[in-house]
Every structure is written in C-alpha cells, then in structure tokens.
Amino acid sequence: MTSAAVLEMSARAPAAERLAAFARVTTDDVDEAAEQIGRIFCPHDLEPTQPRAAGFSARHNCAAFDGFSINYVAYGGSVSIDPGCLERFFLVQVPLAGTARIRAGVSELDAAPDRTASLLSPTIPTRMMWSDCAQAILLLDRRMVEQRAAALSGRAAGRVEFDPVIDLDAPSGRALQTSLAELMTLAERVGPSGRLSPVAVADWREALLDHLLNRQRHGLSDAIQTFSGQAERLPRALRVARDHLADNAGEPLDLAQLACVSGIGIRALQLGFRRHFGLSISEMLLDMRLAGLHARLAHAARDASITDIAFDLGFTHLGRMAGAYREKFGETPSATLRRRMS
C-alpha cells in the first residue's frame, strides 16, 4: 500500500520543488553550482552536456539532522557529475523527475521515478549523468553507518559497500522510498525554524539505519545474518541462550546457568555458538557489551560518566574495555562521547 507521504509526493507537478523553505543553492551558473553544492556534499566536477546557455539550473534544499539530512537536488538540462569517492557519507537517491544514469565502481544503473533508486557508498568511485532530474537524497554520516554495521555484525568497524541498485518495486525499496517521503514531508511541516525532539531524531536515525543495514544488500549482510542467528534456522536452545545473554549482558557470565536456561550442556552450547554465530560465548557477550556502550555514549548526556556506564554494562577492567572498543569502533569511548556533545 502506498503511504500518504508518497501519494503527496507523486501528486505534485513533475518538477515541483521540495523543501523550498530549506533553500541552500539556487543558481543558473554552473561554476557557482559546483562550488556551493560541493561545500554541502563534497567537491565534484560538474559539466553540462550542452552549451552553458541551454537551460542549465541548479537547486539544492537541505534539512539537516544529527547524523543525517534529507535533501532536494534538481538540475535543469543534462549534466555530468563526477564526485569520485564520496569519502564522508552514504547517499540514497530517489528520483522524483527526469532520469539519471549512474556508474558506481563497475556497476551501472538507470534511475527513474518509481522504478529504480541508487545507494552510493563513500569508498566506491561514482559518476552520474542527470537529465532534467530532481531527486530526494538522504545523506547518512559514514562513521555512523560503519559503527552500526560493526555492532550488528560482530566485526571491527570498517568500510561498508552497498549494492548501488535499489528496486523501487521490491518491498524493501518501497519501504525506503516511503520513509524518505515521510521524512521530507515532516521536515516541510516543521520548517527551518522548528525543531524535532532528540527522541524523534533518534527514532528516525534508528529506522534509517535499519532500512540500510538490514534490508539493503551490502558486504556485511551475511555477517549480520550470521551474528544475529538468521543465516539458518537457529536451534531453540541457542536462541534462548543468546537472548538470555542479551537480557543479562551486565551480569558476570555463568556458563552453568546459561546451559540450564537453554536446556543443553555447556559443551554443546559452546560448539553451537561457534557453529551458528562464529564466536565463542564470551566473545558474543563482549560484543553485546561493546554495542551497548557505543549506543549509550552516542546518546549520552553532557555530564555522563564513561566509567559509570561501563561498570553498569558489566565491564570490570576499563583498560581492556577501552582497547576492545577502539579495535571495534575505530575510536576511544571518550571520542564517541565528545563527538556526541560537539
């Protein structure tokens, strides 16, 4: 079923401008467009495919939130856009009008309204050709996506590279399109002088990360499925044991109690964790605690104590905790907290 936000978006004239109150760039000059949009996104080469007088225009409207932004970008005429590697962010581009031919690494796609959208990764070089094209663009901070992927996959934080093609006829593509339409409509209703509550922004951030990491195909999809026990039918005993670990992650590990709760022996439990999750029981517990610490620090108050949070989550050796955290997320706990408060 199509959401009201998508219907509202579709009901507008093909070239209708979105997020007009959030205007950042409005120009008919190619060099000015490249410079100003490059400051918001990243430096890029911008060239019309026709003589510069042949109807070129550029519009960029941007509603920014903590860790992500929703944007309306439109170019009149046909233009070539070459940003290379995006470096700092991921982009979801949903066409609203016109078409765009996109090359991301070795993949090529033709994006068009209600058919195909694109998902650009920061480490994959990209080139695009837009033809009288307007797109709703979701920007997500690279570090935020990579750290969440690390928490979900049991791996250290590192590059995440997505399949650039989003099929808007598929359930996952329709759901993502609906969410972006709803976010754009919400931003328009709140306006640039309004403000979403921190809770609302956090809810949107969680929903968008879920759409990307759990519903779109990427290099860590299999690892996330394995770590969550979704790669194959998970035996009930292991599912019970994993859930018990998660519910009691702040408590000392008691293998005898865990075996009792799950209904199988300790050795069978240990072998089951290795086979189905690719981790020992203690490694999974550590990863649960690290993921919990990262989530708490990412939403912590200004006067939060890292030590208190760590002890609350079951860490007893702060030096080992800090080393494991840095290895997994690529930064210290204090760096995560400072970035949250900046």
mmCIF file of C-alpha atoms in Angstrom:
data_model
loop_
_atom_site.group_PDB
_atom_site.id
_atom_site.type_symbol
_atom_site.label_atom_id
_atom_site.label_comp_id
_atom_site.label_asym_id
_atom_site.label_seq_id
_atom_site.Cartn_x
_atom_site.Cartn_y
_atom_site.Cartn_z
ATOM 1 C CA MET A 1 0.000 0.000 0.000
ATOM 2 C CA THR A 2 1.316 3.438 -0.917
ATOM 3 C CA SER A 3 1.699 5.821 2.020
ATOM 4 C CA ALA A 4 0.078 9.247 2.199
ATOM 5 C CA ALA A 5 3.533 10.862 2.011
ATOM 6 C CA VAL A 6 4.362 9.041 -1.236
ATOM 7 C CA LEU A 7 0.962 9.938 -2.683
ATOM 8 C CA GLU A 8 1.529 13.570 -1.698
ATOM 9 C CA MET A 9 4.928 13.492 -3.398
ATOM 10 C CA SER A 10 3.505 11.857 -6.548
ATOM 11 C CA ALA A 11 0.549 14.236 -6.721
ATOM 12 C CA ARG A 12 2.801 17.247 -7.225
ATOM 13 C CA ALA A 13 3.798 18.506 -10.648
ATOM 14 C CA PRO A 14 6.813 16.552 -12.002
ATOM 15 C CA ALA A 15 9.229 19.432 -11.436
ATOM 16 C CA ALA A 16 7.665 20.713 -8.203
ATOM 17 C CA GLU A 17 10.318 21.844 -5.758
ATOM 18 C CA ARG A 18 10.512 20.181 -2.357
ATOM 19 C CA LEU A 19 11.916 21.565 0.927
ATOM 20 C CA ALA A 20 11.691 25.061 -0.580
ATOM 21 C CA ALA A 21 11.972 26.718 2.846
ATOM 22 C CA PHE A 22 15.358 24.996 3.312
ATOM 23 C CA ALA A 23 16.989 26.513 0.225
ATOM 24 C CA ARG A 24 20.782 26.363 0.197
ATOM 25 C CA VAL A 25 21.630 26.774 -3.505
ATOM 26 C CA THR A 26 19.595 28.439 -6.259
ATOM 27 C CA THR A 27 21.585 29.355 -9.326
ATOM 28 C CA ASP A 28 21.764 29.188 -13.102
ATOM 29 C CA ASP A 29 25.567 29.427 -13.081
ATOM 30 C CA VAL A 30 27.474 26.153 -13.495
ATOM 31 C CA ASP A 31 30.603 27.179 -11.585
ATOM 32 C CA GLU A 32 28.592 28.598 -8.695
ATOM 33 C CA ALA A 33 26.511 25.422 -8.514
ATOM 34 C CA ALA A 34 29.595 23.195 -8.415
ATOM 35 C CA GLU A 35 31.231 25.315 -5.717
ATOM 36 C CA GLN A 36 28.201 25.744 -3.439
ATOM 37 C CA ILE A 37 26.800 22.200 -3.717
ATOM 38 C CA GLY A 38 30.354 20.905 -3.339
ATOM 39 C CA ARG A 39 30.581 22.636 0.044
ATOM 40 C CA ILE A 40 27.436 20.855 1.246
ATOM 41 C CA PHE A 41 28.179 17.412 -0.199
ATOM 42 C CA CYS A 42 31.740 17.064 -1.477
ATOM 43 C CA PRO A 43 33.897 18.690 -4.181
ATOM 44 C CA HIS A 44 32.949 17.414 -7.636
ATOM 45 C CA ASP A 45 33.245 18.139 -11.323
ATOM 46 C CA LEU A 46 30.008 19.467 -12.853
ATOM 47 C CA GLU A 47 29.655 19.888 -16.618
ATOM 48 C CA PRO A 48 26.551 20.498 -18.772
ATOM 49 C CA THR A 49 26.408 18.210 -21.788
ATOM 50 C CA GLN A 50 25.025 21.121 -23.855
ATOM 51 C CA PRO A 51 26.313 24.716 -24.180
ATOM 52 C CA ARG A 52 26.039 26.565 -20.895
ATOM 53 C CA ALA A 53 23.205 28.795 -22.113
ATOM 54 C CA ALA A 54 20.974 25.805 -22.853
ATOM 55 C CA GLY A 55 18.689 25.895 -19.835
ATOM 56 C CA PHE A 56 21.050 24.936 -17.009
ATOM 57 C CA SER A 57 19.791 25.454 -13.465
ATOM 58 C CA ALA A 58 20.616 24.024 -10.061
ATOM 59 C CA ARG A 59 18.620 23.811 -6.848
ATOM 60 C CA HIS A 60 19.678 22.275 -3.547
ATOM 61 C CA ASN A 61 17.481 22.371 -0.458
ATOM 62 C CA CYS A 62 18.658 20.656 2.722
ATOM 63 C CA ALA A 63 17.043 19.818 6.074
ATOM 64 C CA ALA A 64 19.855 18.627 8.366
ATOM 65 C CA PHE A 65 19.600 16.470 11.488
ATOM 66 C CA ASP A 66 22.079 14.751 13.810
ATOM 67 C CA GLY A 67 23.881 12.190 11.632
ATOM 68 C CA PHE A 68 21.737 12.546 8.513
ATOM 69 C CA SER A 69 19.985 15.014 6.234
ATOM 70 C CA ILE A 70 17.157 14.936 3.717
ATOM 71 C CA ASN A 71 17.769 16.915 0.534
ATOM 72 C CA TYR A 72 16.081 18.008 -2.657
ATOM 73 C CA VAL A 73 18.531 18.397 -5.550
ATOM 74 C CA ALA A 74 17.477 19.311 -9.092
ATOM 75 C CA TYR A 75 19.385 20.155 -12.270
ATOM 76 C CA GLY A 76 17.811 21.644 -15.369
ATOM 77 C CA GLY A 77 19.246 20.284 -18.601
ATOM 78 C CA SER A 78 21.658 17.380 -18.846
ATOM 79 C CA VAL A 79 24.713 17.480 -16.614
ATOM 80 C CA SER A 80 27.657 15.224 -15.882
ATOM 81 C CA ILE A 81 28.540 14.923 -12.174
ATOM 82 C CA ASP A 82 31.830 13.349 -11.097
ATOM 83 C CA PRO A 83 32.374 13.334 -7.314
ATOM 84 C CA GLY A 84 34.827 10.432 -7.325
ATOM 85 C CA CYS A 85 34.622 8.783 -3.902
ATOM 86 C CA LEU A 86 32.185 10.481 -1.533
ATOM 87 C CA GLU A 87 34.504 9.741 1.435
ATOM 88 C CA ARG A 88 32.394 11.102 4.334
ATOM 89 C CA PHE A 89 28.859 9.857 3.729
ATOM 90 C CA PHE A 90 26.431 7.448 2.094
ATOM 91 C CA LEU A 91 23.761 8.743 -0.309
ATOM 92 C CA VAL A 92 20.343 7.276 -1.061
ATOM 93 C CA GLN A 93 18.989 8.976 -4.198
ATOM 94 C CA VAL A 94 15.296 8.576 -5.081
ATOM 95 C CA PRO A 95 14.334 10.187 -8.429
ATOM 96 C CA LEU A 96 11.314 12.499 -8.390
ATOM 97 C CA ALA A 97 11.538 13.659 -12.015
ATOM 98 C CA GLY A 98 13.738 13.040 -15.039
ATOM 99 C CA THR A 99 16.357 10.306 -15.205
ATOM 100 C CA ALA A 100 19.915 9.668 -14.079
ATOM 101 C CA ARG A 101 22.489 7.229 -15.396
ATOM 102 C CA ILE A 102 24.854 6.261 -12.592
ATOM 103 C CA ARG A 103 28.123 4.373 -12.593
ATOM 104 C CA ALA A 104 29.310 3.197 -9.175
ATOM 105 C CA GLY A 105 32.503 1.196 -9.428
ATOM 106 C CA VAL A 106 31.817 -1.498 -12.035
ATOM 107 C CA SER A 107 28.015 -1.227 -11.698
ATOM 108 C CA GLU A 108 25.790 0.867 -13.914
ATOM 109 C CA LEU A 109 22.132 1.713 -13.432
ATOM 110 C CA ASP A 110 19.441 3.944 -14.856
ATOM 111 C CA ALA A 111 17.474 5.661 -12.096
ATOM 112 C CA ALA A 112 13.917 6.793 -12.796
ATOM 113 C CA PRO A 113 10.869 7.728 -10.681
ATOM 114 C CA ASP A 114 9.018 4.772 -9.121
ATOM 115 C CA ARG A 115 11.363 2.293 -10.804
ATOM 116 C CA THR A 116 14.961 2.493 -9.633
ATOM 117 C CA ALA A 117 16.821 4.465 -6.972
ATOM 118 C CA SER A 118 20.522 4.414 -6.085
ATOM 119 C CA LEU A 119 22.609 3.883 -2.954
ATOM 120 C CA LEU A 120 26.117 5.307 -3.175
ATOM 121 C CA SER A 121 28.898 4.163 -0.844
ATOM 122 C CA PRO A 122 31.698 6.528 0.217
ATOM 123 C CA THR A 123 34.534 4.215 -0.878
ATOM 124 C CA ILE A 124 33.212 3.427 -4.381
ATOM 125 C CA PRO A 125 34.030 5.959 -7.144
ATOM 126 C CA THR A 126 30.897 7.368 -8.744
ATOM 127 C CA ARG A 127 29.977 9.235 -11.922
ATOM 128 C CA MET A 128 26.481 10.370 -12.895
ATOM 129 C CA MET A 129 24.602 11.866 -15.823
ATOM 130 C CA TRP A 130 21.401 13.658 -14.786
ATOM 131 C CA SER A 131 18.818 14.643 -17.425
ATOM 132 C CA ASP A 132 16.313 17.262 -16.210
ATOM 133 C CA CYS A 133 16.492 15.321 -12.983
ATOM 134 C CA ALA A 134 15.245 16.038 -9.468
ATOM 135 C CA GLN A 135 15.935 13.649 -6.608
ATOM 136 C CA ALA A 136 15.137 13.231 -2.937
ATOM 137 C CA ILE A 137 18.529 12.472 -1.386
ATOM 138 C CA LEU A 138 19.202 11.006 2.038
ATOM 139 C CA LEU A 139 22.724 11.638 3.360
ATOM 140 C CA LEU A 140 23.982 9.487 6.222
ATOM 141 C CA ASP A 141 27.235 10.007 8.090
ATOM 142 C CA ARG A 142 29.796 7.355 7.131
ATOM 143 C CA ARG A 143 31.105 6.776 10.645
ATOM 144 C CA MET A 144 27.580 6.295 11.998
ATOM 145 C CA VAL A 145 26.754 3.638 9.387
ATOM 146 C CA GLU A 146 30.066 1.806 9.724
ATOM 147 C CA GLN A 147 29.898 1.727 13.522
ATOM 148 C CA ARG A 148 26.335 0.404 13.468
ATOM 149 C CA ALA A 149 27.367 -2.267 10.953
ATOM 150 C CA ALA A 150 30.158 -3.254 13.327
ATOM 151 C CA ALA A 151 27.726 -3.564 16.221
ATOM 152 C CA LEU A 152 25.355 -5.718 14.143
ATOM 153 C CA SER A 153 27.954 -7.972 12.539
ATOM 154 C CA GLY A 154 30.388 -8.701 15.348
ATOM 155 C CA ARG A 155 33.187 -7.289 13.186
ATOM 156 C CA ALA A 156 35.519 -4.354 13.683
ATOM 157 C CA ALA A 157 34.369 -1.077 12.145
ATOM 158 C CA GLY A 158 35.459 -0.805 8.536
ATOM 159 C CA ARG A 159 34.195 0.010 5.083
ATOM 160 C CA VAL A 160 30.650 -0.953 4.154
ATOM 161 C CA GLU A 161 29.868 -1.109 0.447
ATOM 162 C CA PHE A 162 26.294 -1.459 -0.810
ATOM 163 C CA ASP A 163 24.791 -2.797 -3.995
ATOM 164 C CA PRO A 164 24.034 0.570 -5.641
ATOM 165 C CA VAL A 165 20.722 -0.550 -7.192
ATOM 166 C CA ILE A 166 17.502 -0.078 -5.207
ATOM 167 C CA ASP A 167 14.491 -1.671 -6.895
ATOM 168 C CA LEU A 168 11.526 0.551 -6.024
ATOM 169 C CA ASP A 169 9.140 -2.261 -6.976
ATOM 170 C CA ALA A 170 10.601 -4.538 -4.295
ATOM 171 C CA PRO A 171 9.191 -4.382 -0.733
ATOM 172 C CA SER A 172 12.476 -3.113 0.732
ATOM 173 C CA GLY A 173 12.749 -0.415 -1.933
ATOM 174 C CA ARG A 174 9.150 0.693 -1.471
ATOM 175 C CA ALA A 175 9.620 0.850 2.299
ATOM 176 C CA LEU A 176 12.737 3.003 1.960
ATOM 177 C CA GLN A 177 11.024 5.321 -0.539
ATOM 178 C CA THR A 178 8.074 5.671 1.833
ATOM 179 C CA SER A 179 10.345 6.551 4.757
ATOM 180 C CA LEU A 180 12.174 9.235 2.759
ATOM 181 C CA ALA A 181 8.868 10.699 1.562
ATOM 182 C CA GLU A 182 7.598 10.820 5.151
ATOM 183 C CA LEU A 183 10.823 12.402 6.411
ATOM 184 C CA MET A 184 10.714 15.055 3.686
ATOM 185 C CA THR A 185 7.069 15.839 4.439
ATOM 186 C CA LEU A 186 7.798 16.015 8.170
ATOM 187 C CA ALA A 187 10.683 18.439 7.592
ATOM 188 C CA GLU A 188 8.448 20.645 5.452
ATOM 189 C CA ARG A 189 5.760 20.716 8.116
ATOM 190 C CA VAL A 190 8.193 21.532 10.932
ATOM 191 C CA GLY A 191 10.012 24.130 8.816
ATOM 192 C CA PRO A 192 13.525 25.539 9.236
ATOM 193 C CA SER A 193 12.567 27.476 12.372
ATOM 194 C CA GLY A 194 11.058 24.415 14.053
ATOM 195 C CA ARG A 195 12.883 21.581 15.746
ATOM 196 C CA LEU A 196 12.373 17.850 16.090
ATOM 197 C CA SER A 197 12.892 16.496 19.588
ATOM 198 C CA PRO A 198 16.084 14.495 20.214
ATOM 199 C CA VAL A 199 13.908 11.405 20.723
ATOM 200 C CA ALA A 200 12.226 11.879 17.343
ATOM 201 C CA VAL A 201 15.577 12.381 15.610
ATOM 202 C CA ALA A 202 16.962 9.250 17.308
ATOM 203 C CA ASP A 203 13.918 7.248 16.198
ATOM 204 C CA TRP A 204 14.422 8.377 12.605
ATOM 205 C CA ARG A 205 18.132 7.598 12.782
ATOM 206 C CA GLU A 206 17.382 4.065 14.003
ATOM 207 C CA ALA A 207 14.745 3.498 11.320
ATOM 208 C CA LEU A 208 17.035 4.690 8.529
ATOM 209 C CA LEU A 209 19.959 2.560 9.725
ATOM 210 C CA ASP A 210 17.639 -0.446 9.876
ATOM 211 C CA HIS A 211 16.454 0.187 6.308
ATOM 212 C CA LEU A 212 20.009 0.287 5.027
ATOM 213 C CA LEU A 213 21.831 -2.353 7.030
ATOM 214 C CA ASN A 214 19.088 -4.945 7.412
ATOM 215 C CA ARG A 215 17.112 -4.508 4.184
ATOM 216 C CA GLN A 216 19.615 -3.442 1.504
ATOM 217 C CA ARG A 217 22.357 -5.728 0.225
ATOM 218 C CA HIS A 218 25.953 -4.890 1.244
ATOM 219 C CA GLY A 219 29.274 -6.515 2.008
ATOM 220 C CA LEU A 220 28.420 -7.275 5.652
ATOM 221 C CA SER A 221 24.892 -8.590 5.046
ATOM 222 C CA ASP A 222 25.935 -12.222 5.516
ATOM 223 C CA ALA A 223 27.968 -11.418 8.640
ATOM 224 C CA ILE A 224 24.992 -9.586 10.174
ATOM 225 C CA GLN A 225 22.707 -12.529 9.415
ATOM 226 C CA THR A 226 25.197 -14.968 10.917
ATOM 227 C CA PHE A 227 25.775 -12.874 14.035
ATOM 228 C CA SER A 228 22.034 -12.468 14.603
ATOM 229 C CA GLY A 229 21.410 -16.164 14.005
ATOM 230 C CA GLN A 230 19.339 -15.561 10.868
ATOM 231 C CA ALA A 231 21.635 -17.302 8.395
ATOM 232 C CA GLU A 232 19.981 -20.642 9.086
ATOM 233 C CA ARG A 233 17.201 -21.892 11.274
ATOM 234 C CA LEU A 234 18.575 -21.303 14.755
ATOM 235 C CA PRO A 235 18.053 -24.153 17.236
ATOM 236 C CA ARG A 236 15.751 -23.115 20.053
ATOM 237 C CA ALA A 237 18.412 -23.762 22.710
ATOM 238 C CA LEU A 238 20.848 -21.343 21.071
ATOM 239 C CA ARG A 239 18.154 -18.728 20.531
ATOM 240 C CA VAL A 240 17.222 -18.934 24.218
ATOM 241 C CA ALA A 241 20.888 -18.736 25.262
ATOM 242 C CA ARG A 242 21.589 -15.731 23.025
ATOM 243 C CA ASP A 243 18.509 -13.883 24.269
ATOM 244 C CA HIS A 244 19.442 -14.656 27.876
ATOM 245 C CA LEU A 245 22.925 -13.256 27.275
ATOM 246 C CA ALA A 246 21.450 -10.078 25.779
ATOM 247 C CA ASP A 247 18.977 -9.631 28.642
ATOM 248 C CA ASN A 248 21.691 -10.130 31.260
ATOM 249 C CA ALA A 249 24.721 -8.652 29.490
ATOM 250 C CA GLY A 250 25.591 -6.567 32.535
ATOM 251 C CA GLU A 251 25.934 -9.638 34.748
ATOM 252 C CA PRO A 252 29.006 -11.909 35.077
ATOM 253 C CA LEU A 253 28.987 -14.831 32.634
ATOM 254 C CA ASP A 254 27.779 -18.044 34.293
ATOM 255 C CA LEU A 255 28.061 -20.934 31.820
ATOM 256 C CA ALA A 256 26.290 -23.403 34.102
ATOM 257 C CA GLN A 257 23.301 -21.093 34.446
ATOM 258 C CA LEU A 258 23.283 -20.390 30.707
ATOM 259 C CA ALA A 259 23.296 -24.117 29.949
ATOM 260 C CA CYS A 260 20.472 -24.642 32.442
ATOM 261 C CA VAL A 261 18.367 -21.898 30.871
ATOM 262 C CA SER A 262 18.959 -23.213 27.347
ATOM 263 C CA GLY A 263 18.358 -26.841 28.255
ATOM 264 C CA ILE A 264 21.566 -28.297 26.783
ATOM 265 C CA GLY A 265 25.028 -28.984 28.135
ATOM 266 C CA ILE A 266 27.855 -26.450 28.334
ATOM 267 C CA ARG A 267 29.943 -28.179 25.652
ATOM 268 C CA ALA A 268 27.020 -28.402 23.243
ATOM 269 C CA LEU A 269 26.309 -24.722 23.901
ATOM 270 C CA GLN A 270 29.916 -23.751 23.185
ATOM 271 C CA LEU A 271 30.017 -25.754 19.952
ATOM 272 C CA GLY A 272 26.635 -24.335 18.911
ATOM 273 C CA PHE A 273 27.789 -20.740 19.358
ATOM 274 C CA ARG A 274 30.900 -21.399 17.278
ATOM 275 C CA ARG A 275 28.920 -23.064 14.507
ATOM 276 C CA HIS A 276 25.937 -20.728 14.277
ATOM 277 C CA PHE A 277 27.405 -17.376 15.328
ATOM 278 C CA GLY A 278 31.082 -17.807 14.505
ATOM 279 C CA LEU A 279 32.006 -16.628 18.037
ATOM 280 C CA SER A 280 32.580 -18.061 21.463
ATOM 281 C CA ILE A 281 30.027 -17.305 24.164
ATOM 282 C CA SER A 282 32.384 -14.868 25.896
ATOM 283 C CA GLU A 283 33.173 -13.116 22.584
ATOM 284 C CA MET A 284 29.485 -12.617 21.886
ATOM 285 C CA LEU A 285 28.923 -11.262 25.380
ATOM 286 C CA LEU A 286 31.817 -8.822 24.943
ATOM 287 C CA ASP A 287 30.397 -7.664 21.632
ATOM 288 C CA MET A 288 26.954 -7.153 23.181
ATOM 289 C CA ARG A 289 28.502 -5.040 25.920
ATOM 290 C CA LEU A 290 30.558 -3.005 23.438
ATOM 291 C CA ALA A 291 27.495 -2.394 21.264
ATOM 292 C CA GLY A 292 25.570 -1.332 24.358
ATOM 293 C CA LEU A 293 28.347 1.030 25.412
ATOM 294 C CA HIS A 294 28.509 2.597 21.966
ATOM 295 C CA ALA A 295 24.737 3.114 21.885
ATOM 296 C CA ARG A 296 24.734 4.651 25.379
ATOM 297 C CA LEU A 297 27.626 7.003 24.586
ATOM 298 C CA ALA A 298 26.065 8.046 21.277
ATOM 299 C CA HIS A 299 23.006 9.308 23.189
ATOM 300 C CA ALA A 300 24.626 10.273 26.490
ATOM 301 C CA ALA A 301 24.016 13.469 28.426
ATOM 302 C CA ARG A 302 26.804 16.030 28.724
ATOM 303 C CA ASP A 303 27.613 15.014 32.308
ATOM 304 C CA ALA A 304 27.672 11.266 31.566
ATOM 305 C CA SER A 305 30.477 9.211 33.103
ATOM 306 C CA ILE A 306 32.078 6.633 30.814
ATOM 307 C CA THR A 307 33.254 4.707 33.857
ATOM 308 C CA ASP A 308 29.768 4.509 35.363
ATOM 309 C CA ILE A 309 28.223 3.412 32.071
ATOM 310 C CA ALA A 310 30.943 0.800 31.536
ATOM 311 C CA PHE A 311 30.510 -0.684 35.010
ATOM 312 C CA ASP A 312 26.741 -0.670 34.550
ATOM 313 C CA LEU A 313 27.176 -2.752 31.396
ATOM 314 C CA GLY A 314 29.338 -5.340 33.135
ATOM 315 C CA PHE A 315 32.868 -4.191 32.262
ATOM 316 C CA THR A 316 35.290 -4.651 35.142
ATOM 317 C CA HIS A 317 38.616 -3.756 33.503
ATOM 318 C CA LEU A 318 38.473 -0.290 31.953
ATOM 319 C CA GLY A 319 41.795 -0.588 30.121
ATOM 320 C CA ARG A 320 40.754 -3.790 28.324
ATOM 321 C CA MET A 321 37.336 -2.275 27.629
ATOM 322 C CA ALA A 322 38.890 0.809 26.023
ATOM 323 C CA GLY A 323 41.206 -1.320 23.875
ATOM 324 C CA ALA A 324 38.391 -3.593 22.685
ATOM 325 C CA TYR A 325 36.170 -0.571 21.988
ATOM 326 C CA ARG A 326 38.872 1.158 19.946
ATOM 327 C CA GLU A 327 39.544 -2.037 17.976
ATOM 328 C CA LYS A 328 35.860 -2.459 17.156
ATOM 329 C CA PHE A 329 34.730 1.123 16.520
ATOM 330 C CA GLY A 330 37.958 2.784 15.443
ATOM 331 C CA GLU A 331 37.929 5.395 18.207
ATOM 332 C CA THR A 332 38.060 5.634 22.003
ATOM 333 C CA PRO A 333 34.899 5.804 24.142
ATOM 334 C CA SER A 334 35.767 9.393 25.043
ATOM 335 C CA ALA A 335 35.986 10.300 21.339
ATOM 336 C CA THR A 336 32.469 8.936 20.789
ATOM 337 C CA LEU A 337 31.189 10.964 23.724
ATOM 338 C CA ARG A 338 32.957 14.151 22.572
ATOM 339 C CA ARG A 339 31.521 13.763 19.071
ATOM 340 C CA ARG A 340 28.060 13.376 20.562
ATOM 341 C CA MET A 341 28.440 16.569 22.612
ATOM 342 C CA SER A 342 30.014 18.652 19.828
#
